[in-house]
mmCIF file of C-alpha atoms and ligand atoms in Angstrom:
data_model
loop_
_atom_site.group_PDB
_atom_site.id
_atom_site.type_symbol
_atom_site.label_atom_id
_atom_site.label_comp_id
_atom_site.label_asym_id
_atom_site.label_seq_id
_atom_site.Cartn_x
_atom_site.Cartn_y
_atom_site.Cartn_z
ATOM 1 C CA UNK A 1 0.000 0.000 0.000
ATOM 2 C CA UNK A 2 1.422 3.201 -0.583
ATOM 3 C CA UNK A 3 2.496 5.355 2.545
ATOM 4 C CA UNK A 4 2.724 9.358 2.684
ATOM 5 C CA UNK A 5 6.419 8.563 2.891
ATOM 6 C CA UNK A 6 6.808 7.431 -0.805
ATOM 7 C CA UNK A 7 3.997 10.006 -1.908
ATOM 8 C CA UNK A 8 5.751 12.988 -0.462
ATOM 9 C CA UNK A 9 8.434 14.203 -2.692
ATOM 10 C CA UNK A 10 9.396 17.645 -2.349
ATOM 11 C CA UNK A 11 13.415 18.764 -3.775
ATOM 12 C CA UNK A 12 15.883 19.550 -1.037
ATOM 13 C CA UNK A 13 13.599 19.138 1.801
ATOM 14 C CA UNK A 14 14.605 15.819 3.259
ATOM 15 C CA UNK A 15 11.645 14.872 6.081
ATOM 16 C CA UNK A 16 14.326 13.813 8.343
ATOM 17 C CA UNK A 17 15.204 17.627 8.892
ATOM 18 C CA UNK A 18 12.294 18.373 10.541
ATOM 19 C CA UNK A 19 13.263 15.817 13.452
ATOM 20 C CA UNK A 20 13.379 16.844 17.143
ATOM 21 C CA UNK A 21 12.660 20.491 16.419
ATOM 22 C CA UNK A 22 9.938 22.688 17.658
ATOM 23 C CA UNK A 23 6.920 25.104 15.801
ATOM 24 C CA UNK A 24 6.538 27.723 17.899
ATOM 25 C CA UNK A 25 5.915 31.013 15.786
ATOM 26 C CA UNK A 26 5.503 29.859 11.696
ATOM 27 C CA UNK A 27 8.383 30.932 10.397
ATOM 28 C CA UNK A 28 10.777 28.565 11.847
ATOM 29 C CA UNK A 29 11.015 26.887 8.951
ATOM 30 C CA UNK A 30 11.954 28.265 5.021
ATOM 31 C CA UNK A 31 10.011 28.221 2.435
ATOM 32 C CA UNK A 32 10.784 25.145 1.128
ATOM 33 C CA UNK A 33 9.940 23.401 4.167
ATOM 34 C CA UNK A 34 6.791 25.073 4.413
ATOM 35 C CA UNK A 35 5.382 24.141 1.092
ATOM 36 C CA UNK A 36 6.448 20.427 2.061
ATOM 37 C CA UNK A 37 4.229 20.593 5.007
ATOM 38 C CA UNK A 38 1.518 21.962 3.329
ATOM 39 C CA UNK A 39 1.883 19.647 0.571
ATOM 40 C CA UNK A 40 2.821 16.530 3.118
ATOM 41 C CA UNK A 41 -0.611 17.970 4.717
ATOM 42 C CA UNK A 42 -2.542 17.409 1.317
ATOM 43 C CA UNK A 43 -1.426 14.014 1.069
ATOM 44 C CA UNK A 44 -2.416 13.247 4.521
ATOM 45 C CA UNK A 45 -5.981 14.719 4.254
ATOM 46 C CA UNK A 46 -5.974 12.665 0.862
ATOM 47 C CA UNK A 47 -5.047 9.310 2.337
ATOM 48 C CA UNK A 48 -7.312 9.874 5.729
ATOM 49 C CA UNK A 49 -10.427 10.793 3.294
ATOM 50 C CA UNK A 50 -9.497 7.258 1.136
ATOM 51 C CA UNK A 51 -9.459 5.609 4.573
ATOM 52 C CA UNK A 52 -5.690 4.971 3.580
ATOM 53 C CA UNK A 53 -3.859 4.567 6.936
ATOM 54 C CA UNK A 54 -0.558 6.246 8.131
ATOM 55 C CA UNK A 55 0.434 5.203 11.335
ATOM 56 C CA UNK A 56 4.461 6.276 11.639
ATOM 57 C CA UNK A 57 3.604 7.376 15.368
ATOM 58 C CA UNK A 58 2.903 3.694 17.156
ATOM 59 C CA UNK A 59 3.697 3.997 20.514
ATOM 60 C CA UNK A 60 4.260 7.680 20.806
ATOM 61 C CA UNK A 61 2.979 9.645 22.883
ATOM 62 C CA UNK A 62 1.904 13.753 22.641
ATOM 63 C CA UNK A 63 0.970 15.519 26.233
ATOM 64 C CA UNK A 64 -1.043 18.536 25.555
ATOM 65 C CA UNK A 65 -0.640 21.480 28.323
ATOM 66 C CA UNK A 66 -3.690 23.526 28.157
ATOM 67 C CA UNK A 67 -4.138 27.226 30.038
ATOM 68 C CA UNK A 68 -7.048 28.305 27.885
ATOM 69 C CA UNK A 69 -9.853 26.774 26.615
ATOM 70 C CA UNK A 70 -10.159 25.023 23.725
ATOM 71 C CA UNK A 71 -12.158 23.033 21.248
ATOM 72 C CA UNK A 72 -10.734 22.697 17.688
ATOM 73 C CA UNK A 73 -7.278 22.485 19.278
ATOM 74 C CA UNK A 74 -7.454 19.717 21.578
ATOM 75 C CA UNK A 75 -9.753 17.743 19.813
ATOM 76 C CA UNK A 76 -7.943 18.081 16.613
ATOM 77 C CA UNK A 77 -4.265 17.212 18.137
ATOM 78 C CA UNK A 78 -5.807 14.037 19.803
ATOM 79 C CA UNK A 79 -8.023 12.909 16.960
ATOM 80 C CA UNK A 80 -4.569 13.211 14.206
ATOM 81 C CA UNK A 81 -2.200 11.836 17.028
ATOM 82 C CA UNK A 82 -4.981 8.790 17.132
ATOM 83 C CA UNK A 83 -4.791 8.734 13.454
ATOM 84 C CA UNK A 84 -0.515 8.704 13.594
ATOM 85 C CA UNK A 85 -1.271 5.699 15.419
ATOM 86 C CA UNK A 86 0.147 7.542 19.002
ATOM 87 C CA UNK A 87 -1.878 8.371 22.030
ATOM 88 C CA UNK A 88 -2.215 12.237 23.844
ATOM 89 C CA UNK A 89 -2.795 13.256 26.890
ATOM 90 C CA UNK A 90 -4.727 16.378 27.630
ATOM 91 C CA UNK A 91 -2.926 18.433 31.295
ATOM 92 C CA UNK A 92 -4.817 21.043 32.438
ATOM 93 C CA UNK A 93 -2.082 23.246 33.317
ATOM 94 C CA UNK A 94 -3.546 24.255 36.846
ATOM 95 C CA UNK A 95 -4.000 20.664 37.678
ATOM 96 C CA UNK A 96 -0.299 20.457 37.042
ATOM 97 C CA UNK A 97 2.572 21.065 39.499
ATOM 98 C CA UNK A 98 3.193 24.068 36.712
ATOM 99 C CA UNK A 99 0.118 25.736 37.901
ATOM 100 C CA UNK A 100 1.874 25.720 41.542
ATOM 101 C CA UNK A 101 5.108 27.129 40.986
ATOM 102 C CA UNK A 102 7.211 24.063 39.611
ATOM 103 C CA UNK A 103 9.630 25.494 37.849
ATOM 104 C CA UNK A 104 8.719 25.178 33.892
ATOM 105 C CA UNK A 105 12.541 24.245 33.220
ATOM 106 C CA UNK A 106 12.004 21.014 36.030
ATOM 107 C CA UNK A 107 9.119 20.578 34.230
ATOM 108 C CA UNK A 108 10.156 20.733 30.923
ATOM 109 C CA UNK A 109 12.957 17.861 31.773
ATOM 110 C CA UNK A 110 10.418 15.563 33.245
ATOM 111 C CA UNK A 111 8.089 15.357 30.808
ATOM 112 C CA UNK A 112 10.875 15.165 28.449
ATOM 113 C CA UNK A 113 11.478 11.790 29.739
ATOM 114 C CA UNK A 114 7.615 10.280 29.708
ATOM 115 C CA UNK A 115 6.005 11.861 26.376
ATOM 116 C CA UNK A 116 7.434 12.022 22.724
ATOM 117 C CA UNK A 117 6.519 15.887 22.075
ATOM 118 C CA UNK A 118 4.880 18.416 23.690
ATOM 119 C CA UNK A 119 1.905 20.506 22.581
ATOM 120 C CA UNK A 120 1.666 23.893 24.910
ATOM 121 C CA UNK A 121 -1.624 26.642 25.123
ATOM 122 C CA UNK A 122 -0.430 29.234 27.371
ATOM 123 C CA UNK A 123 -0.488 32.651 27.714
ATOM 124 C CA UNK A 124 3.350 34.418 27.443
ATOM 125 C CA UNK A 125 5.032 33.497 24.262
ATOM 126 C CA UNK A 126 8.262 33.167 26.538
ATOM 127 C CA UNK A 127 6.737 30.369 29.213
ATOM 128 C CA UNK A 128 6.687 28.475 25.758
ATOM 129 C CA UNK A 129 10.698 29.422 24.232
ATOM 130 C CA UNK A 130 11.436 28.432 28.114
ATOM 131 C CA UNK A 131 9.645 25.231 27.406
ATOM 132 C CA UNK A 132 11.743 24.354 24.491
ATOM 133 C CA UNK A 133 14.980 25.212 25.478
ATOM 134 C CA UNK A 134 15.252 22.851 28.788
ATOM 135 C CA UNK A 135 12.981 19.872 26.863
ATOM 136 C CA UNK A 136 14.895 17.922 24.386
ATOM 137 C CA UNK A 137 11.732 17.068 22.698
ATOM 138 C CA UNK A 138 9.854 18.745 20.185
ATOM 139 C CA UNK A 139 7.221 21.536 21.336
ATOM 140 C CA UNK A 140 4.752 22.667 19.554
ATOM 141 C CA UNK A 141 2.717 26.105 19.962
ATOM 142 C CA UNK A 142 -0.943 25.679 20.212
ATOM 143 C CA UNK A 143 -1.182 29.547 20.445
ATOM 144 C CA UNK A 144 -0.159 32.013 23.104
ATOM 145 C CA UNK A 145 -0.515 35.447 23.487
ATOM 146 C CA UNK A 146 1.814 36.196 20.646
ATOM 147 C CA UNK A 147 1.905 33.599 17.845
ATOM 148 C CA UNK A 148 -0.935 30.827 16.529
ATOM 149 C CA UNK A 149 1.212 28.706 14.054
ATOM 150 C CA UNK A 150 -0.699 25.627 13.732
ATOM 151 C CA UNK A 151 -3.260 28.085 12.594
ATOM 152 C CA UNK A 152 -1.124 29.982 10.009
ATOM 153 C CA UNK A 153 -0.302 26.087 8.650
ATOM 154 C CA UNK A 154 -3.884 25.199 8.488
ATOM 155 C CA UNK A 155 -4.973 28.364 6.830
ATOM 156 C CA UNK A 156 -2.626 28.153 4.280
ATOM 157 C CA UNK A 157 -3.580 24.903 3.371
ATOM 158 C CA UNK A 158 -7.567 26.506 3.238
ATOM 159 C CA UNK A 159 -6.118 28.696 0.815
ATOM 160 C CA UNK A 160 -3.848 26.683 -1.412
ATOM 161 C CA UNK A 161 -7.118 24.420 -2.289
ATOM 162 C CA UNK A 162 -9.640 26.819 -2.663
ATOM 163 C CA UNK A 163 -7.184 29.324 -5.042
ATOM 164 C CA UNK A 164 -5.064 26.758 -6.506
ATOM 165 C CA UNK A 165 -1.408 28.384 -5.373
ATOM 166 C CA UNK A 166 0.052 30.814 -2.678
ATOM 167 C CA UNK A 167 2.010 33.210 -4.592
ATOM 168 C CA UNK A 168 0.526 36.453 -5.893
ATOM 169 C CA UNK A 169 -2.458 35.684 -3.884
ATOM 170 C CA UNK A 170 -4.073 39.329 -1.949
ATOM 171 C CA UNK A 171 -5.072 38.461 1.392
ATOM 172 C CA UNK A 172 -6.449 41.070 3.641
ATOM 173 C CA UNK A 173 -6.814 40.513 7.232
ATOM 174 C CA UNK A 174 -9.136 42.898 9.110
ATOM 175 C CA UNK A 175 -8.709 43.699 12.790
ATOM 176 C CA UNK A 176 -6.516 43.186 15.989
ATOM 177 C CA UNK A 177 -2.867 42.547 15.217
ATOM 178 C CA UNK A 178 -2.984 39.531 17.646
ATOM 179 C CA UNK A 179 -1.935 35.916 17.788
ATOM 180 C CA UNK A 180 -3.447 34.719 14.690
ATOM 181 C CA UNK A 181 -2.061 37.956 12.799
ATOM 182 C CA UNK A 182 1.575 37.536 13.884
ATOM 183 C CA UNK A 183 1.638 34.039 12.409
ATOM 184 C CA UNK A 184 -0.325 34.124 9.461
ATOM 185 C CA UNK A 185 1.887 37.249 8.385
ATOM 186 C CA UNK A 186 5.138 35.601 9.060
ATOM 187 C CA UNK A 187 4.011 32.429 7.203
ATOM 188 C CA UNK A 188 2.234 34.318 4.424
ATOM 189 C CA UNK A 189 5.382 36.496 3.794
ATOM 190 C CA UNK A 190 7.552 33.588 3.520
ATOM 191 C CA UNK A 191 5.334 31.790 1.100
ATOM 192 C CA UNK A 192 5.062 34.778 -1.327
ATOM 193 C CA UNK A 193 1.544 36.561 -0.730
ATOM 194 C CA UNK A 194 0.364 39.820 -1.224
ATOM 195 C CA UNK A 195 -0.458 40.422 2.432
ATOM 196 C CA UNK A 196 -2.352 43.752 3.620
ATOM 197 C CA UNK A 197 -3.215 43.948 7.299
ATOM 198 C CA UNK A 198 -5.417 46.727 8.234
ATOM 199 C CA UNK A 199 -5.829 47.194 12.264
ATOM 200 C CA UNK A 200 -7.255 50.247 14.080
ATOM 201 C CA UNK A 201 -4.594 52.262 15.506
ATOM 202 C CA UNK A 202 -3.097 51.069 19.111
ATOM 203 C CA UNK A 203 -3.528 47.235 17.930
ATOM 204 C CA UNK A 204 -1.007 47.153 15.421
ATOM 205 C CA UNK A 205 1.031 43.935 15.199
ATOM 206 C CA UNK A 206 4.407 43.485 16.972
ATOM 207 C CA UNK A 207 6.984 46.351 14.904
ATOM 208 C CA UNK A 208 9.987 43.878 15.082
ATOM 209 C CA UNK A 209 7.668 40.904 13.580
ATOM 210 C CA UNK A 210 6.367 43.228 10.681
ATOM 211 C CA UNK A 211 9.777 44.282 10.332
ATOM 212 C CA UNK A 212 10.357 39.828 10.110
ATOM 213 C CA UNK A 213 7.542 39.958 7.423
ATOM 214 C CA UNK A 214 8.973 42.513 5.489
ATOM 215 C CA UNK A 215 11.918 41.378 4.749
ATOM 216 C CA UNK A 216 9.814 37.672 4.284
ATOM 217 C CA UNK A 217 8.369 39.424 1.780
ATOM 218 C CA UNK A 218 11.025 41.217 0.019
ATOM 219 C CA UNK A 219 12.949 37.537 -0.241
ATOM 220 C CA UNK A 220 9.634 35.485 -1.444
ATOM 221 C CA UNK A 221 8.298 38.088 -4.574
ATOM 222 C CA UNK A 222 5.186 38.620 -2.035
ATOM 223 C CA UNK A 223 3.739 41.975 -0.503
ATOM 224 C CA UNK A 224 2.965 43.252 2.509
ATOM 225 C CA UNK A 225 1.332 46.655 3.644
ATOM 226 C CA UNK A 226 0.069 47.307 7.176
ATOM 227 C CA UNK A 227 -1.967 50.371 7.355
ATOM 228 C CA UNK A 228 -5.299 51.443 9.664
ATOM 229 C CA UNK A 229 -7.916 51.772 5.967
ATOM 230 C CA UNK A 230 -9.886 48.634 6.101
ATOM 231 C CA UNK A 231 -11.072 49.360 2.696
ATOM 232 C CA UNK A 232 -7.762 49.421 1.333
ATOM 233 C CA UNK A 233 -6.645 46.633 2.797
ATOM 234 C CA UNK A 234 -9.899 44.364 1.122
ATOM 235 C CA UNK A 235 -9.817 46.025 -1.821
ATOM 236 C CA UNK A 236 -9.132 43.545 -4.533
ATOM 237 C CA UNK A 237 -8.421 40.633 -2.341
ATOM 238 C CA UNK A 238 -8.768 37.036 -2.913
ATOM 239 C CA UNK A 239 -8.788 36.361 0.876
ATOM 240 C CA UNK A 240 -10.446 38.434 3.895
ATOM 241 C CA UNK A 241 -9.155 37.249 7.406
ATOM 242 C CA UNK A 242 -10.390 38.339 10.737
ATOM 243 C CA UNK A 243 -10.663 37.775 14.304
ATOM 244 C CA UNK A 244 -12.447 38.171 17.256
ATOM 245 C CA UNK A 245 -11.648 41.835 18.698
ATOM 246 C CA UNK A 246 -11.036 40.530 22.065
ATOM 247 C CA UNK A 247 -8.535 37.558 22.381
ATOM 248 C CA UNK A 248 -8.407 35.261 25.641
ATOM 249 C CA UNK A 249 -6.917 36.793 28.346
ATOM 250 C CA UNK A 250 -7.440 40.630 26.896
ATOM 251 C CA UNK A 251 -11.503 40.512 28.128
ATOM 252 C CA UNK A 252 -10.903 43.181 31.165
ATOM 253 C CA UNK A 253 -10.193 45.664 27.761
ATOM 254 C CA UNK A 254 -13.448 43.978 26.154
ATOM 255 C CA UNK A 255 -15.704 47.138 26.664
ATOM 256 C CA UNK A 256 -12.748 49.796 25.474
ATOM 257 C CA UNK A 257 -12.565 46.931 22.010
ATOM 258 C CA UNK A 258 -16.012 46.790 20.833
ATOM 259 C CA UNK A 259 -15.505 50.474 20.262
ATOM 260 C CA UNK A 260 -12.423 51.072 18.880
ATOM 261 C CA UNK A 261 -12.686 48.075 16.261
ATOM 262 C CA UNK A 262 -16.238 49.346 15.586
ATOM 263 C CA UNK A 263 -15.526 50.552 12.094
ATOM 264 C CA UNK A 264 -13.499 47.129 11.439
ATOM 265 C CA UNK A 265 -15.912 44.844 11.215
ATOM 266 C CA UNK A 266 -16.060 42.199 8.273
ATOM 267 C CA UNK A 267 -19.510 43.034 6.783
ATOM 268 C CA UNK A 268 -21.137 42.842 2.722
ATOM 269 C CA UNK A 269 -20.129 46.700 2.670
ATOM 270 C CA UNK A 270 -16.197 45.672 2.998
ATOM 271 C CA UNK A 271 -16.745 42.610 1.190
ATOM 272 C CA UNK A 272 -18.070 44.127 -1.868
ATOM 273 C CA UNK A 273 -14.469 45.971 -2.310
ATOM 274 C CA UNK A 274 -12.933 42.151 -2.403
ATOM 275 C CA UNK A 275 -12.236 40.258 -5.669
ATOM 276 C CA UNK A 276 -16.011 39.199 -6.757
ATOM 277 C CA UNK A 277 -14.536 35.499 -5.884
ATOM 278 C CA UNK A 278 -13.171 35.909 -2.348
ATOM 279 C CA UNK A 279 -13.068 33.302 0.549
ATOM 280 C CA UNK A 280 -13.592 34.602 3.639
ATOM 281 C CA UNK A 281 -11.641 32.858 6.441
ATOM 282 C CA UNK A 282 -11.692 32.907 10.502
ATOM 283 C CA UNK A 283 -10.215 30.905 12.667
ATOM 284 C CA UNK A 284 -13.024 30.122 14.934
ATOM 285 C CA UNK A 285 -14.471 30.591 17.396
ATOM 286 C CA UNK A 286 -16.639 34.216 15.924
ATOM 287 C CA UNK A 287 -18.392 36.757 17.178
ATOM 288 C CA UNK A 288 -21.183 37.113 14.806
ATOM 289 C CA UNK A 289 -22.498 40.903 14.679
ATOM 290 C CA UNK A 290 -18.477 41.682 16.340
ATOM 291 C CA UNK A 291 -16.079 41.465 13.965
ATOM 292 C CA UNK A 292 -18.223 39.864 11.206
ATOM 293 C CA UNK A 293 -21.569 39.863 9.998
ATOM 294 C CA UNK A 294 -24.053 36.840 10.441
ATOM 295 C CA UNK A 295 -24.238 37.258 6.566
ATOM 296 C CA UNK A 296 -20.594 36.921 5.661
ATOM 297 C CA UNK A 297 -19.732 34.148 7.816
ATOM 298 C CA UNK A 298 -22.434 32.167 7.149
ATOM 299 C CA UNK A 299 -22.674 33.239 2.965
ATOM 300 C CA UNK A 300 -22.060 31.748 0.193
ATOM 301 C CA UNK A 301 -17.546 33.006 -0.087
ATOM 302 C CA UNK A 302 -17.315 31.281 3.915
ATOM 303 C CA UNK A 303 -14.796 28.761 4.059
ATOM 304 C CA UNK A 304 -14.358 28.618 7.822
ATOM 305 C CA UNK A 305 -15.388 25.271 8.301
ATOM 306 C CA UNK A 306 -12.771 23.875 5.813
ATOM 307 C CA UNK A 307 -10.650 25.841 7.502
ATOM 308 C CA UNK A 308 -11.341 24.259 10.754
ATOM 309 C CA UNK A 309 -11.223 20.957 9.344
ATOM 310 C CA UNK A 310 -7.490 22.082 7.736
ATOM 311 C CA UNK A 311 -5.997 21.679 11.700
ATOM 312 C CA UNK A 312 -6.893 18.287 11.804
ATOM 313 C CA UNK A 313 -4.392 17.405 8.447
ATOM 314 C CA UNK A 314 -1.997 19.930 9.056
ATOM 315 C CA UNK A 315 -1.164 19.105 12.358
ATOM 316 C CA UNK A 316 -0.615 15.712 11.564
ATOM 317 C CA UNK A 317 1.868 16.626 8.957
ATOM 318 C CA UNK A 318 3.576 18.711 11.924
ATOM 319 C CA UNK A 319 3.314 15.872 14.198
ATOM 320 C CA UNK A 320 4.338 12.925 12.127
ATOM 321 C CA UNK A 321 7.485 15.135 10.840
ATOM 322 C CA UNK A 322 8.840 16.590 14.198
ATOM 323 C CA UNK A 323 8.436 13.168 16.325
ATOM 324 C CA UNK A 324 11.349 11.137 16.113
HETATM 325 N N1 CP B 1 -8.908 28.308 16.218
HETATM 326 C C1 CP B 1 -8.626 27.718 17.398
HETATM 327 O O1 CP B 1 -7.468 27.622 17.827
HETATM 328 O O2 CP B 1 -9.711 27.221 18.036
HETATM 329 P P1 CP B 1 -9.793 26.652 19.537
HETATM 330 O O3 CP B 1 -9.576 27.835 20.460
HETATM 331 O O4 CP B 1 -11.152 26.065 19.643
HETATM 332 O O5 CP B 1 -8.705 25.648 19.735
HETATM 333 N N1 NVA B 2 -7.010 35.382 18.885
HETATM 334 C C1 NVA B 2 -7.849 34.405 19.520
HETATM 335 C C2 NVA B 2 -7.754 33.105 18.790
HETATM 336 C C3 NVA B 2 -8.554 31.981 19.381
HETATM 337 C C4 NVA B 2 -8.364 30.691 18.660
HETATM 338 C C5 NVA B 2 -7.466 34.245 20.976
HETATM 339 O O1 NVA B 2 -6.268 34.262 21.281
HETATM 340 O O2 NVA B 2 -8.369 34.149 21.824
#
């Protein structure tokens, strides 16, 4: 029977680079490796939908530390670690020691010795880098304050299928310059896009990781323009992004949000600047009558649910890569 391994081709990306290391932004890896993912991804959702199986992962074991709720994370890492032919464990981090004041370098060595790779929620990006550098297996980011890059993986997938190729492509994402932003920018930039973020002003994304992106984009032929005109941003584009206004953790600023992202919602006004065959993406979960309109998300350009579905395959390719 054929196996992902002999399907998945891709020139000077040998699958045995990706060993032992750790996803914890997007744009860890080059471009290259990137588009082997994606396309290592493909193949997987292929295979899984042919009820082909791939089970490289037997007796491994992913622990999943979560500090923030979650649904399409969780039950997407378990269901494609099931599917590797592994096992995961789900830690709510206040139930562990963690949550008590063991140190996160003790506690990175431990589980180092019991589980095969990590999978960390949290909320500071650097309780995650601390992670990795005292485990000396892989850890991967299921989104922290700062970065989301299972997300940016899946997403580019989502748009790959539905507009045939990454490069050229406009995408326009609409709102906070959170999480979700950071990532899909870095790994949009990389992968040659025409990216144009448009946030109010005061939620911006990180200077130094635009600063990342541009020079992503200077090295890939893509684009990128940051600016506060929504309209701009949209106009023309094959893709329109957004979040919610209010991430987890940020809901004490809730009230001061809902007004200062008032004019940025996603709604058939700003959608009728886009190309006339746009996809409109979110990662889930929405706001509807927040940051997009019932009409949008639920119309006939919504590709959210793909989207969703997108974790599922490209976190396997993640996992079954990184896991020795
Ligand atoms: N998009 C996303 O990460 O969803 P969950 O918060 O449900 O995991
Ligand atoms: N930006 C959102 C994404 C949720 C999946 C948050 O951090 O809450």
């Amino acid at each position: 029977m054929e196996t992902a391994k002999t399907l998945v081709h891709y020139q000077a990306v040998q699958p045995s680079e990706f060993k032992g290391k750790d996803f914890l932004r997007g744009d860890e890896f080059n471009r290259q490796e990137l588009e082997y993912l994606l396309k290592f991804a493909g193949e997987l959702k292929r295979m899984q939908k042919n009820g082909q199986p791939y089970q490289p992962l037997k007796g491994k074991t992913l622990g999943m530390i979560f500090d923030k709720a979650s649904t399409r994370t969780r039950v997407s890492f378990e269901v494609g670690m099931y599917q590797l032919g592994g096992m995961a464990m789900y830690l709510n981090g206040k139930e562990l020691q963690l949550g008590r004041g063991e140190p996160i370098s003790d506690t990175a060595k431990v589980l180092s010795r019991y589980v095969d790779a990590i999978m960390i929620r949290t909320f500071a990006h650097a309780g995650v880098e601390e992670l990795a550098e005292h485990a000396t297996i892989p850890i991967i980011n299921g989104l922290t304050d700062l970065f989301h890059p299972c997300q940016a993986l899946a997403d580019l997938l989502t748009i790959q299928e539905q507009k045939g190729s990454l490069q050229g492509v406009k995408l326009a994402y609409v709102g906070d310059g959170n999480n979700v932003a950071n990532s899909l920018v870095l790994a949009a930039t990389l992968l040659g896009l025409d990216v144009r973020i448009a946030t109010p002003a005061g939620y911006e994304m990180d200077q130094t990781i635009l600063l990342q992106a541009r020079q992503y984009a200077d090295g890939s032929g893509g684009k990128l323009l940051a600016t506060t005109d929504a309209e701009l941003a949209v106009y023309g584009a094959d893709v329109v992004y957004t979040d919610v206004w209010t991430s987890m953790g940020f809901e004490a600023e809730n009230e001061a949000r809902l007004k200062d992202f008032a004019a940025y919602q996603v709604n058939r006004a700003l959608t009728n600047l886009a190309s006339p065959e746009y996809i409109f993406m979110h990662c889930l979960p929405a706001h509807r009558g927040e940051e997009v309109t019932a009409d949008v998300i639920d119309g006939p350009h919504s590709v959210v649910f793909e989207q969703a579905e997108n974790r599922l395959h490209a976190q396997k390719a993640i996992m079954a890569s990184l896991i020795e």
